[in-house]
Amino acid sequence: MATVTIKKKKSAQWEPAEVKAELLAKYPPKVARKRAKQILINEALENETPEISANVRTIPGIITMRGCTYAGCKGVIMGPTRDIVNLVHGPIGCSFYAWLTRRNQTDAGVDGANYMPYAFSTDMQDSDIIFGGEKKLEKAIQEAYDLFHPRSIAVFATCPVGLIGDDIHTVTKRMKEKFGDCNVYAFSCEGYKGVSQSAGHHIANNQVFRHIVGENDEVKPGKYKINLLGEYNIGGDGFEIDRIFKKCGITNIATFSGNSSYDQFASAHTADLNAVMCHRSINYVADMLETKYGIPWIKVNFISAKATAKSLRKIAEYFNDQELIDRVEAVIAEEMPAVEAAKKDVLPRTEGKTAMLFVGGSRAHHYQELFAEMGMKTISAGYEFAHRDDYEGREVIPNLTVDADSRNIEEIVVEADATRFKPRKSPEEMKALVEAGYKFKDYEGLIPDMDKGTLVIDDLNQYEAEKLVELMKPDIFCAGIKEKFSIQKLGIPMKQLHSYDSGGPYAGFKGAVNFYHEIDRLVNSKVWSYMKAPWQENPQLSATYGWE
Ligand code: CFM
């Protein structure tokens, strides 16, 4: 860790401890005590990482950036899969989120089955809340089946469904048996189930694993077969990563879940390696695939050209085949000149600028590499809903405290499949890789990658976001749509790192080039200096009252 020097643009000299104190100053003592544990001044400790409080309830009254459990399940994990009818069981207000979700792109494929443009909802009314909604749900499933004859129908519970106790699992089971050619299952992902959308990821992944993975044993062609876990094709990121895989000769059996289809999930157990991109949303699936089918997993990152090259090399090293190793090197050599040229172009204007990143559960970390390529420093960052392992690394997992909220989320017990468990490498081969420094199941988290003296803040809220910007004056602030306009009003450019505004892809080599140009335009635009009207800066008129 190097020490970060924050460019002081204000007359006041802000030290991290002072910034932290200032963020907490207005809170009542109890709130301040709780928030203090989620605001960490990074320090370089020997052999350990500073501890942060994460994945705990947001204090009522605070305007959090988080979403709900239903959003994490329906929107994040299941949203990008094109050929599963996603039926929301709930009032129409929640079903706004049934119709598209985020900017996850899709290719309708040869069969053309793509239900993403539709909004499926049971549209619960007062009478359904009073007398129960199961009959209405059954009718809605039947209607979707008759209209589309999909491969699969997924049902999502919103808060009222859990409160009135509709048994959605029995309904879906009955319908599945009735249809015979359509897999129907449900998710108890009521918004209140967990402290954030993170609980929804877990609920979604459990059901995908239980109901879909392993349904298709057909062996797909390809020499180097992987799954890409935790890549959601926002702004076309997944398309760019797939382009690179294809060029390298790597076969992507299933992406969980960007641009995915039912059959991809069903075949995932036939791959030979799981590459995990977003650790937060999907590390459980990687573990379950390993336990049940014997597929090892590694952490990858395709955000930044350097990280992309590193991840490709890591995949090639796993397969340990000279043909693939050479091909990967050739692809990197072919792609890098365009990246280097773009970097050379922007660097004189971006170098030394500062960024703040407050996004989800993985991007606040991944994007720091991309900013670093542009010579930009991340002075403060944090996740909305990640857990301590995403901050401090996976070694803290055994010590994580199980509280009432985490106990609420089902942990499914997975065992080795009696017929289909097959270690992908012999114990000797695995040992040789590990001895050569190869890391399986490894994620070190965000904190060790950040400089000493930077501020790591979990579940940042609207008040703190504005305060932080006021105090530290970053050159760019990255978060989501809820934060965008309040930050811009402070005269600081704001880039959405959830939806990418209207841009992207930013992953892979072409994505890096896109990002360099876009950030260069944002941080060097003069428009931000015009945020204050001239009379706010230098009052031109003065007057006195008549009676004075
Ligand atoms: Fe993973 Fe995501 Fe993220 Fe996430 Fe998300 Fe997203 Fe995100 Mo928005 S799965 S944790 S729940 S990388 S929708 S594609 S951008 S908050 S940092």
mmCIF file with all atom_site columns, C-alpha atoms in Angstrom, residues 314-486:
data_model
loop_
_atom_site.group_PDB
_atom_site.id
_atom_site.type_symbol
_atom_site.label_atom_id
_atom_site.label_alt_id
_atom_site.label_comp_id
_atom_site.label_asym_id
_atom_site.label_entity_id
_atom_site.label_seq_id
_atom_site.pdbx_PDB_ins_code
_atom_site.Cartn_x
_atom_site.Cartn_y
_atom_site.Cartn_z
_atom_site.occupancy
_atom_site.B_iso_or_equiv
_atom_site.pdbx_formal_charge
_atom_site.auth_seq_id
_atom_site.auth_comp_id
_atom_site.auth_asym_id
_atom_site.auth_atom_id
_atom_site.pdbx_PDB_model_num
ATOM 1   C CA . LYS A 1 314 ? -4.996  -17.555 -15.424 1.00 0.00 ? 314 LYS A CA 1
ATOM 2   C CA . ILE A 1 315 ? -7.564  -19.552 -17.397 1.00 0.00 ? 315 ILE A CA 1
ATOM 3   C CA . ALA A 1 316 ? -4.887  -20.746 -19.831 1.00 0.00 ? 316 ALA A CA 1
ATOM 4   C CA . GLU A 1 317 ? -2.581  -21.732 -16.980 1.00 0.00 ? 317 GLU A CA 1
ATOM 5   C CA . TYR A 1 318 ? -5.338  -23.867 -15.493 1.00 0.00 ? 318 TYR A CA 1
ATOM 6   C CA . PHE A 1 319 ? -5.814  -25.865 -18.678 1.00 0.00 ? 319 PHE A CA 1
ATOM 7   C CA . ASN A 1 320 ? -2.026  -26.070 -18.967 1.00 0.00 ? 320 ASN A CA 1
ATOM 8   C CA . ASP A 1 321 ? -2.062  -26.601 -22.718 1.00 0.00 ? 321 ASP A CA 1
ATOM 9   C CA . GLN A 1 322 ? 0.582   -24.863 -24.815 1.00 0.00 ? 322 GLN A CA 1
ATOM 10  C CA . GLU A 1 323 ? -1.846  -24.363 -27.676 1.00 0.00 ? 323 GLU A CA 1
ATOM 11  C CA . LEU A 1 324 ? -4.185  -22.312 -25.459 1.00 0.00 ? 324 LEU A CA 1
ATOM 12  C CA . ILE A 1 325 ? -1.334  -20.469 -23.739 1.00 0.00 ? 325 ILE A CA 1
ATOM 13  C CA . ASP A 1 326 ? 0.044   -19.374 -27.134 1.00 0.00 ? 326 ASP A CA 1
ATOM 14  C CA . ARG A 1 327 ? -3.355  -18.398 -28.419 1.00 0.00 ? 327 ARG A CA 1
ATOM 15  C CA . VAL A 1 328 ? -4.085  -16.267 -25.363 1.00 0.00 ? 328 VAL A CA 1
ATOM 16  C CA . GLU A 1 329 ? -0.724  -14.500 -25.713 1.00 0.00 ? 329 GLU A CA 1
ATOM 17  C CA . ALA A 1 330 ? -1.415  -13.856 -29.398 1.00 0.00 ? 330 ALA A CA 1
ATOM 18  C CA . VAL A 1 331 ? -4.840  -12.378 -28.603 1.00 0.00 ? 331 VAL A CA 1
ATOM 19  C CA . ILE A 1 332 ? -3.412  -10.130 -25.876 1.00 0.00 ? 332 ILE A CA 1
ATOM 20  C CA . ALA A 1 333 ? -0.662  -8.964  -28.244 1.00 0.00 ? 333 ALA A CA 1
ATOM 21  C CA . GLU A 1 334 ? -3.233  -8.227  -30.921 1.00 0.00 ? 334 GLU A CA 1
ATOM 22  C CA . GLU A 1 335 ? -5.651  -6.350  -28.661 1.00 0.00 ? 335 GLU A CA 1
ATOM 23  C CA . MET A 1 336 ? -3.238  -4.296  -26.571 1.00 0.00 ? 336 MET A CA 1
ATOM 24  C CA . PRO A 1 337 ? -1.948  -1.776  -29.157 1.00 0.00 ? 337 PRO A CA 1
ATOM 25  C CA . ALA A 1 338 ? -5.387  -0.133  -29.473 1.00 0.00 ? 338 ALA A CA 1
ATOM 26  C CA . VAL A 1 339 ? -5.669  -0.018  -25.680 1.00 0.00 ? 339 VAL A CA 1
ATOM 27  C CA . GLU A 1 340 ? -2.190  1.490   -25.313 1.00 0.00 ? 340 GLU A CA 1
ATOM 28  C CA . ALA A 1 341 ? -2.908  4.110   -27.976 1.00 0.00 ? 341 ALA A CA 1
ATOM 29  C CA . ALA A 1 342 ? -6.132  5.179   -26.235 1.00 0.00 ? 342 ALA A CA 1
ATOM 30  C CA . LYS A 1 343 ? -4.360  5.298   -22.897 1.00 0.00 ? 343 LYS A CA 1
ATOM 31  C CA . LYS A 1 344 ? -1.550  7.412   -24.308 1.00 0.00 ? 344 LYS A CA 1
ATOM 32  C CA . ASP A 1 345 ? -4.100  9.815   -25.678 1.00 0.00 ? 345 ASP A CA 1
ATOM 33  C CA . VAL A 1 346 ? -6.007  10.364  -22.416 1.00 0.00 ? 346 VAL A CA 1
ATOM 34  C CA . LEU A 1 347 ? -3.224  10.017  -19.847 1.00 0.00 ? 347 LEU A CA 1
ATOM 35  C CA . PRO A 1 348 ? -1.911  13.597  -20.019 1.00 0.00 ? 348 PRO A CA 1
ATOM 36  C CA . ARG A 1 349 ? -5.415  14.793  -19.117 1.00 0.00 ? 349 ARG A CA 1
ATOM 37  C CA . THR A 1 350 ? -6.461  12.139  -16.619 1.00 0.00 ? 350 THR A CA 1
ATOM 38  C CA . GLU A 1 351 ? -3.304  11.439  -14.673 1.00 0.00 ? 351 GLU A CA 1
ATOM 39  C CA . GLY A 1 352 ? -3.418  12.539  -11.026 1.00 0.00 ? 352 GLY A CA 1
ATOM 40  C CA . LYS A 1 353 ? -7.185  12.957  -10.963 1.00 0.00 ? 353 LYS A CA 1
ATOM 41  C CA . THR A 1 354 ? -9.201  11.389  -8.160  1.00 0.00 ? 354 THR A CA 1
ATOM 42  C CA . ALA A 1 355 ? -12.258 9.155   -8.054  1.00 0.00 ? 355 ALA A CA 1
ATOM 43  C CA . MET A 1 356 ? -14.823 7.928   -5.542  1.00 0.00 ? 356 MET A CA 1
ATOM 44  C CA . LEU A 1 357 ? -16.661 4.654   -6.137  1.00 0.00 ? 357 LEU A CA 1
ATOM 45  C CA . PHE A 1 358 ? -19.751 3.559   -4.267  1.00 0.00 ? 358 PHE A CA 1
ATOM 46  C CA . VAL A 1 359 ? -21.344 0.689   -6.133  1.00 0.00 ? 359 VAL A CA 1
ATOM 47  C CA . GLY A 1 360 ? -23.043 -2.575  -5.304  1.00 0.00 ? 360 GLY A CA 1
ATOM 48  C CA . GLY A 1 361 ? -20.937 -5.462  -4.143  1.00 0.00 ? 361 GLY A CA 1
ATOM 49  C CA . SER A 1 362 ? -18.059 -5.771  -6.602  1.00 0.00 ? 362 SER A CA 1
ATOM 50  C CA . ARG A 1 363 ? -17.639 -2.876  -8.997  1.00 0.00 ? 363 ARG A CA 1
ATOM 51  C CA . ALA A 1 364 ? -16.371 -0.469  -6.331  1.00 0.00 ? 364 ALA A CA 1
ATOM 52  C CA . HIS A 1 365 ? -13.341 -2.756  -6.311  1.00 0.00 ? 365 HIS A CA 1
ATOM 53  C CA . HIS A 1 366 ? -13.063 -3.890  -9.940  1.00 0.00 ? 366 HIS A CA 1
ATOM 54  C CA . TYR A 1 367 ? -13.221 -0.394  -11.419 1.00 0.00 ? 367 TYR A CA 1
ATOM 55  C CA . GLN A 1 368 ? -10.285 0.816   -9.350  1.00 0.00 ? 368 GLN A CA 1
ATOM 56  C CA . GLU A 1 369 ? -7.976  -1.051  -11.731 1.00 0.00 ? 369 GLU A CA 1
ATOM 57  C CA . LEU A 1 370 ? -9.483  0.663   -14.725 1.00 0.00 ? 370 LEU A CA 1
ATOM 58  C CA . PHE A 1 371 ? -9.079  4.088   -13.117 1.00 0.00 ? 371 PHE A CA 1
ATOM 59  C CA . ALA A 1 372 ? -5.517  3.190   -12.149 1.00 0.00 ? 372 ALA A CA 1
ATOM 60  C CA . GLU A 1 373 ? -4.735  2.522   -15.825 1.00 0.00 ? 373 GLU A CA 1
ATOM 61  C CA . MET A 1 374 ? -5.699  6.141   -16.482 1.00 0.00 ? 374 MET A CA 1
ATOM 62  C CA . GLY A 1 375 ? -3.415  7.321   -13.682 1.00 0.00 ? 375 GLY A CA 1
ATOM 63  C CA . MET A 1 376 ? -6.407  8.097   -11.474 1.00 0.00 ? 376 MET A CA 1
ATOM 64  C CA . LYS A 1 377 ? -6.503  7.425   -7.729  1.00 0.00 ? 377 LYS A CA 1
ATOM 65  C CA . THR A 1 378 ? -9.484  6.129   -5.828  1.00 0.00 ? 378 THR A CA 1
ATOM 66  C CA . ILE A 1 379 ? -9.584  8.198   -2.639  1.00 0.00 ? 379 ILE A CA 1
ATOM 67  C CA . SER A 1 380 ? -12.745 6.688   -1.186  1.00 0.00 ? 380 SER A CA 1
ATOM 68  C CA . ALA A 1 381 ? -14.809 3.629   -2.060  1.00 0.00 ? 381 ALA A CA 1
ATOM 69  C CA . GLY A 1 382 ? -17.269 1.192   -0.644  1.00 0.00 ? 382 GLY A CA 1
ATOM 70  C CA . TYR A 1 383 ? -20.019 -1.263  -1.371  1.00 0.00 ? 383 TYR A CA 1
ATOM 71  C CA . GLU A 1 384 ? -23.722 -0.921  -0.811  1.00 0.00 ? 384 GLU A CA 1
ATOM 72  C CA . PHE A 1 385 ? -24.392 -4.465  0.333   1.00 0.00 ? 385 PHE A CA 1
ATOM 73  C CA . ALA A 1 386 ? -21.240 -6.569  0.135   1.00 0.00 ? 386 ALA A CA 1
ATOM 74  C CA . HIS A 1 387 ? -20.145 -8.724  3.055   1.00 0.00 ? 387 HIS A CA 1
ATOM 75  C CA . ARG A 1 388 ? -16.936 -8.546  5.035   1.00 0.00 ? 388 ARG A CA 1
ATOM 76  C CA . ASP A 1 389 ? -15.241 -11.099 2.743   1.00 0.00 ? 389 ASP A CA 1
ATOM 77  C CA . ASP A 1 390 ? -15.637 -8.721  -0.213  1.00 0.00 ? 390 ASP A CA 1
ATOM 78  C CA . TYR A 1 391 ? -13.819 -6.050  1.792   1.00 0.00 ? 391 TYR A CA 1
ATOM 79  C CA . GLU A 1 392 ? -11.282 -8.074  3.734   1.00 0.00 ? 392 GLU A CA 1
ATOM 80  C CA . GLY A 1 393 ? -10.875 -11.275 1.742   1.00 0.00 ? 393 GLY A CA 1
ATOM 81  C CA . ARG A 1 394 ? -12.305 -14.765 1.980   1.00 0.00 ? 394 ARG A CA 1
ATOM 82  C CA . GLU A 1 395 ? -10.246 -15.784 4.975   1.00 0.00 ? 395 GLU A CA 1
ATOM 83  C CA . VAL A 1 396 ? -12.715 -13.939 7.243   1.00 0.00 ? 396 VAL A CA 1
ATOM 84  C CA . ILE A 1 397 ? -15.627 -16.190 6.159   1.00 0.00 ? 397 ILE A CA 1
ATOM 85  C CA . PRO A 1 398 ? -15.290 -18.700 9.020   1.00 0.00 ? 398 PRO A CA 1
ATOM 86  C CA . ASN A 1 399 ? -15.439 -15.822 11.511  1.00 0.00 ? 399 ASN A CA 1
ATOM 87  C CA . LEU A 1 400 ? -18.485 -14.068 10.122  1.00 0.00 ? 400 LEU A CA 1
ATOM 88  C CA . THR A 1 401 ? -21.203 -13.692 12.733  1.00 0.00 ? 401 THR A CA 1
ATOM 89  C CA . VAL A 1 402 ? -24.497 -15.293 11.862  1.00 0.00 ? 402 VAL A CA 1
ATOM 90  C CA . ASP A 1 403 ? -27.280 -12.960 12.945  1.00 0.00 ? 403 ASP A CA 1
ATOM 91  C CA . ALA A 1 404 ? -31.067 -13.103 12.721  1.00 0.00 ? 404 ALA A CA 1
ATOM 92  C CA . ASP A 1 405 ? -30.956 -11.647 9.222   1.00 0.00 ? 405 ASP A CA 1
ATOM 93  C CA . SER A 1 406 ? -28.416 -14.017 7.713   1.00 0.00 ? 406 SER A CA 1
ATOM 94  C CA . ARG A 1 407 ? -30.041 -16.982 9.435   1.00 0.00 ? 407 ARG A CA 1
ATOM 95  C CA . ASN A 1 408 ? -33.179 -16.127 7.527   1.00 0.00 ? 408 ASN A CA 1
ATOM 96  C CA . ILE A 1 409 ? -31.557 -17.153 4.232   1.00 0.00 ? 409 ILE A CA 1
ATOM 97  C CA . GLU A 1 410 ? -31.551 -20.841 3.461   1.00 0.00 ? 410 GLU A CA 1
ATOM 98  C CA . GLU A 1 411 ? -28.182 -22.578 3.142   1.00 0.00 ? 411 GLU A CA 1
ATOM 99  C CA . ILE A 1 412 ? -28.688 -25.614 0.953   1.00 0.00 ? 412 ILE A CA 1
ATOM 100 C CA . VAL A 1 413 ? -26.735 -28.728 1.702   1.00 0.00 ? 413 VAL A CA 1
ATOM 101 C CA . VAL A 1 414 ? -24.940 -30.006 -1.369  1.00 0.00 ? 414 VAL A CA 1
ATOM 102 C CA . GLU A 1 415 ? -23.236 -33.361 -1.717  1.00 0.00 ? 415 GLU A CA 1
ATOM 103 C CA . ALA A 1 416 ? -21.145 -34.938 -4.450  1.00 0.00 ? 416 ALA A CA 1
ATOM 104 C CA . ASP A 1 417 ? -23.395 -36.209 -7.233  1.00 0.00 ? 417 ASP A CA 1
ATOM 105 C CA . ALA A 1 418 ? -23.474 -40.023 -7.192  1.00 0.00 ? 418 ALA A CA 1
ATOM 106 C CA . THR A 1 419 ? -22.889 -40.403 -10.926 1.00 0.00 ? 419 THR A CA 1
ATOM 107 C CA . ARG A 1 420 ? -21.740 -37.048 -12.223 1.00 0.00 ? 420 ARG A CA 1
ATOM 108 C CA . PHE A 1 421 ? -19.097 -35.923 -9.725  1.00 0.00 ? 421 PHE A CA 1
ATOM 109 C CA . LYS A 1 422 ? -15.791 -35.938 -11.564 1.00 0.00 ? 422 LYS A CA 1
ATOM 110 C CA . PRO A 1 423 ? -12.634 -34.165 -10.357 1.00 0.00 ? 423 PRO A CA 1
ATOM 111 C CA . ARG A 1 424 ? -11.404 -32.088 -13.302 1.00 0.00 ? 424 ARG A CA 1
ATOM 112 C CA . LYS A 1 425 ? -7.790  -32.545 -12.358 1.00 0.00 ? 425 LYS A CA 1
ATOM 113 C CA . SER A 1 426 ? -5.936  -35.190 -10.418 1.00 0.00 ? 426 SER A CA 1
ATOM 114 C CA . PRO A 1 427 ? -4.820  -34.316 -6.882  1.00 0.00 ? 427 PRO A CA 1
ATOM 115 C CA . GLU A 1 428 ? -1.233  -34.214 -8.209  1.00 0.00 ? 428 GLU A CA 1
ATOM 116 C CA . GLU A 1 429 ? -2.140  -31.762 -10.953 1.00 0.00 ? 429 GLU A CA 1
ATOM 117 C CA . MET A 1 430 ? -3.980  -29.542 -8.477  1.00 0.00 ? 430 MET A CA 1
ATOM 118 C CA . LYS A 1 431 ? -1.058  -29.692 -6.081  1.00 0.00 ? 431 LYS A CA 1
ATOM 119 C CA . ALA A 1 432 ? 1.418   -28.770 -8.804  1.00 0.00 ? 432 ALA A CA 1
ATOM 120 C CA . LEU A 1 433 ? -0.672  -25.742 -9.757  1.00 0.00 ? 433 LEU A CA 1
ATOM 121 C CA . VAL A 1 434 ? -1.013  -24.572 -6.154  1.00 0.00 ? 434 VAL A CA 1
ATOM 122 C CA . GLU A 1 435 ? 2.694   -25.046 -5.537  1.00 0.00 ? 435 GLU A CA 1
ATOM 123 C CA . ALA A 1 436 ? 3.441   -22.922 -8.589  1.00 0.00 ? 436 ALA A CA 1
ATOM 124 C CA . GLY A 1 437 ? 1.450   -20.123 -6.898  1.00 0.00 ? 437 GLY A CA 1
ATOM 125 C CA . TYR A 1 438 ? -1.881  -20.741 -8.594  1.00 0.00 ? 438 TYR A CA 1
ATOM 126 C CA . LYS A 1 439 ? -4.793  -19.615 -6.451  1.00 0.00 ? 439 LYS A CA 1
ATOM 127 C CA . PHE A 1 440 ? -8.125  -21.421 -6.393  1.00 0.00 ? 440 PHE A CA 1
ATOM 128 C CA . LYS A 1 441 ? -11.154 -20.075 -4.470  1.00 0.00 ? 441 LYS A CA 1
ATOM 129 C CA . ASP A 1 442 ? -9.316  -16.934 -3.685  1.00 0.00 ? 442 ASP A CA 1
ATOM 130 C CA . TYR A 1 443 ? -10.531 -13.383 -3.276  1.00 0.00 ? 443 TYR A CA 1
ATOM 131 C CA . GLU A 1 444 ? -8.587  -10.828 -1.291  1.00 0.00 ? 444 GLU A CA 1
ATOM 132 C CA . GLY A 1 445 ? -11.226 -8.123  -1.273  1.00 0.00 ? 445 GLY A CA 1
ATOM 133 C CA . LEU A 1 446 ? -11.203 -4.385  -1.745  1.00 0.00 ? 446 LEU A CA 1
ATOM 134 C CA . ILE A 1 447 ? -9.386  -3.106  1.328   1.00 0.00 ? 447 ILE A CA 1
ATOM 135 C CA . PRO A 1 448 ? -5.902  -4.571  0.646   1.00 0.00 ? 448 PRO A CA 1
ATOM 136 C CA . ASP A 1 449 ? -5.982  -3.017  -2.829  1.00 0.00 ? 449 ASP A CA 1
ATOM 137 C CA . MET A 1 450 ? -6.620  0.483   -1.576  1.00 0.00 ? 450 MET A CA 1
ATOM 138 C CA . ASP A 1 451 ? -3.996  2.968   -0.495  1.00 0.00 ? 451 ASP A CA 1
ATOM 139 C CA . LYS A 1 452 ? -3.247  3.826   3.083   1.00 0.00 ? 452 LYS A CA 1
ATOM 140 C CA . GLY A 1 453 ? -5.285  6.769   4.273   1.00 0.00 ? 453 GLY A CA 1
ATOM 141 C CA . THR A 1 454 ? -8.161  6.211   1.890   1.00 0.00 ? 454 THR A CA 1
ATOM 142 C CA . LEU A 1 455 ? -11.686 5.959   3.277   1.00 0.00 ? 455 LEU A CA 1
ATOM 143 C CA . VAL A 1 456 ? -13.610 2.713   2.874   1.00 0.00 ? 456 VAL A CA 1
ATOM 144 C CA . ILE A 1 457 ? -17.291 3.240   3.627   1.00 0.00 ? 457 ILE A CA 1
ATOM 145 C CA . ASP A 1 458 ? -19.972 0.573   3.715   1.00 0.00 ? 458 ASP A CA 1
ATOM 146 C CA . ASP A 1 459 ? -23.606 1.363   2.842   1.00 0.00 ? 459 ASP A CA 1
ATOM 147 C CA . LEU A 1 460 ? -22.878 5.032   2.193   1.00 0.00 ? 460 LEU A CA 1
ATOM 148 C CA . ASN A 1 461 ? -26.019 7.129   2.377   1.00 0.00 ? 461 ASN A CA 1
ATOM 149 C CA . GLN A 1 462 ? -27.195 10.230  0.637   1.00 0.00 ? 462 GLN A CA 1
ATOM 150 C CA . TYR A 1 463 ? -26.193 12.622  3.401   1.00 0.00 ? 463 TYR A CA 1
ATOM 151 C CA . GLU A 1 464 ? -22.694 11.180  3.711   1.00 0.00 ? 464 GLU A CA 1
ATOM 152 C CA . ALA A 1 465 ? -22.238 11.098  -0.076  1.00 0.00 ? 465 ALA A CA 1
ATOM 153 C CA . GLU A 1 466 ? -22.837 14.825  -0.355  1.00 0.00 ? 466 GLU A CA 1
ATOM 154 C CA . LYS A 1 467 ? -20.710 15.580  2.673   1.00 0.00 ? 467 LYS A CA 1
ATOM 155 C CA . LEU A 1 468 ? -17.857 13.443  1.354   1.00 0.00 ? 468 LEU A CA 1
ATOM 156 C CA . VAL A 1 469 ? -17.903 15.185  -2.010  1.00 0.00 ? 469 VAL A CA 1
ATOM 157 C CA . GLU A 1 470 ? -18.008 18.589  -0.365  1.00 0.00 ? 470 GLU A CA 1
ATOM 158 C CA . LEU A 1 471 ? -15.028 17.753  1.823   1.00 0.00 ? 471 LEU A CA 1
ATOM 159 C CA . MET A 1 472 ? -12.761 15.766  -0.468  1.00 0.00 ? 472 MET A CA 1
ATOM 160 C CA . LYS A 1 473 ? -13.751 17.179  -3.863  1.00 0.00 ? 473 LYS A CA 1
ATOM 161 C CA . PRO A 1 474 ? -13.074 14.184  -6.108  1.00 0.00 ? 474 PRO A CA 1
ATOM 162 C CA . ASP A 1 475 ? -12.749 14.713  -9.854  1.00 0.00 ? 475 ASP A CA 1
ATOM 163 C CA . ILE A 1 476 ? -15.405 12.083  -10.445 1.00 0.00 ? 476 ILE A CA 1
ATOM 164 C CA . PHE A 1 477 ? -17.977 10.252  -8.350  1.00 0.00 ? 477 PHE A CA 1
ATOM 165 C CA . CYS A 1 478 ? -19.317 6.847   -9.424  1.00 0.00 ? 478 CYS A CA 1
ATOM 166 C CA . ALA A 1 479 ? -22.556 5.358   -8.087  1.00 0.00 ? 479 ALA A CA 1
ATOM 167 C CA . GLY A 1 480 ? -26.111 4.902   -9.336  1.00 0.00 ? 480 GLY A CA 1
ATOM 168 C CA . ILE A 1 481 ? -29.115 6.811   -10.594 1.00 0.00 ? 481 ILE A CA 1
ATOM 169 C CA . LYS A 1 482 ? -30.341 7.747   -7.105  1.00 0.00 ? 482 LYS A CA 1
ATOM 170 C CA . GLU A 1 483 ? -27.084 9.565   -6.450  1.00 0.00 ? 483 GLU A CA 1
ATOM 171 C CA . LYS A 1 484 ? -26.492 11.013  -9.890  1.00 0.00 ? 484 LYS A CA 1
ATOM 172 C CA . PHE A 1 485 ? -28.254 14.336  -9.766  1.00 0.00 ? 485 PHE A CA 1
ATOM 173 C CA . SER A 1 486 ? -27.518 15.348  -6.203  1.00 0.00 ? 486 SER A CA 1
#
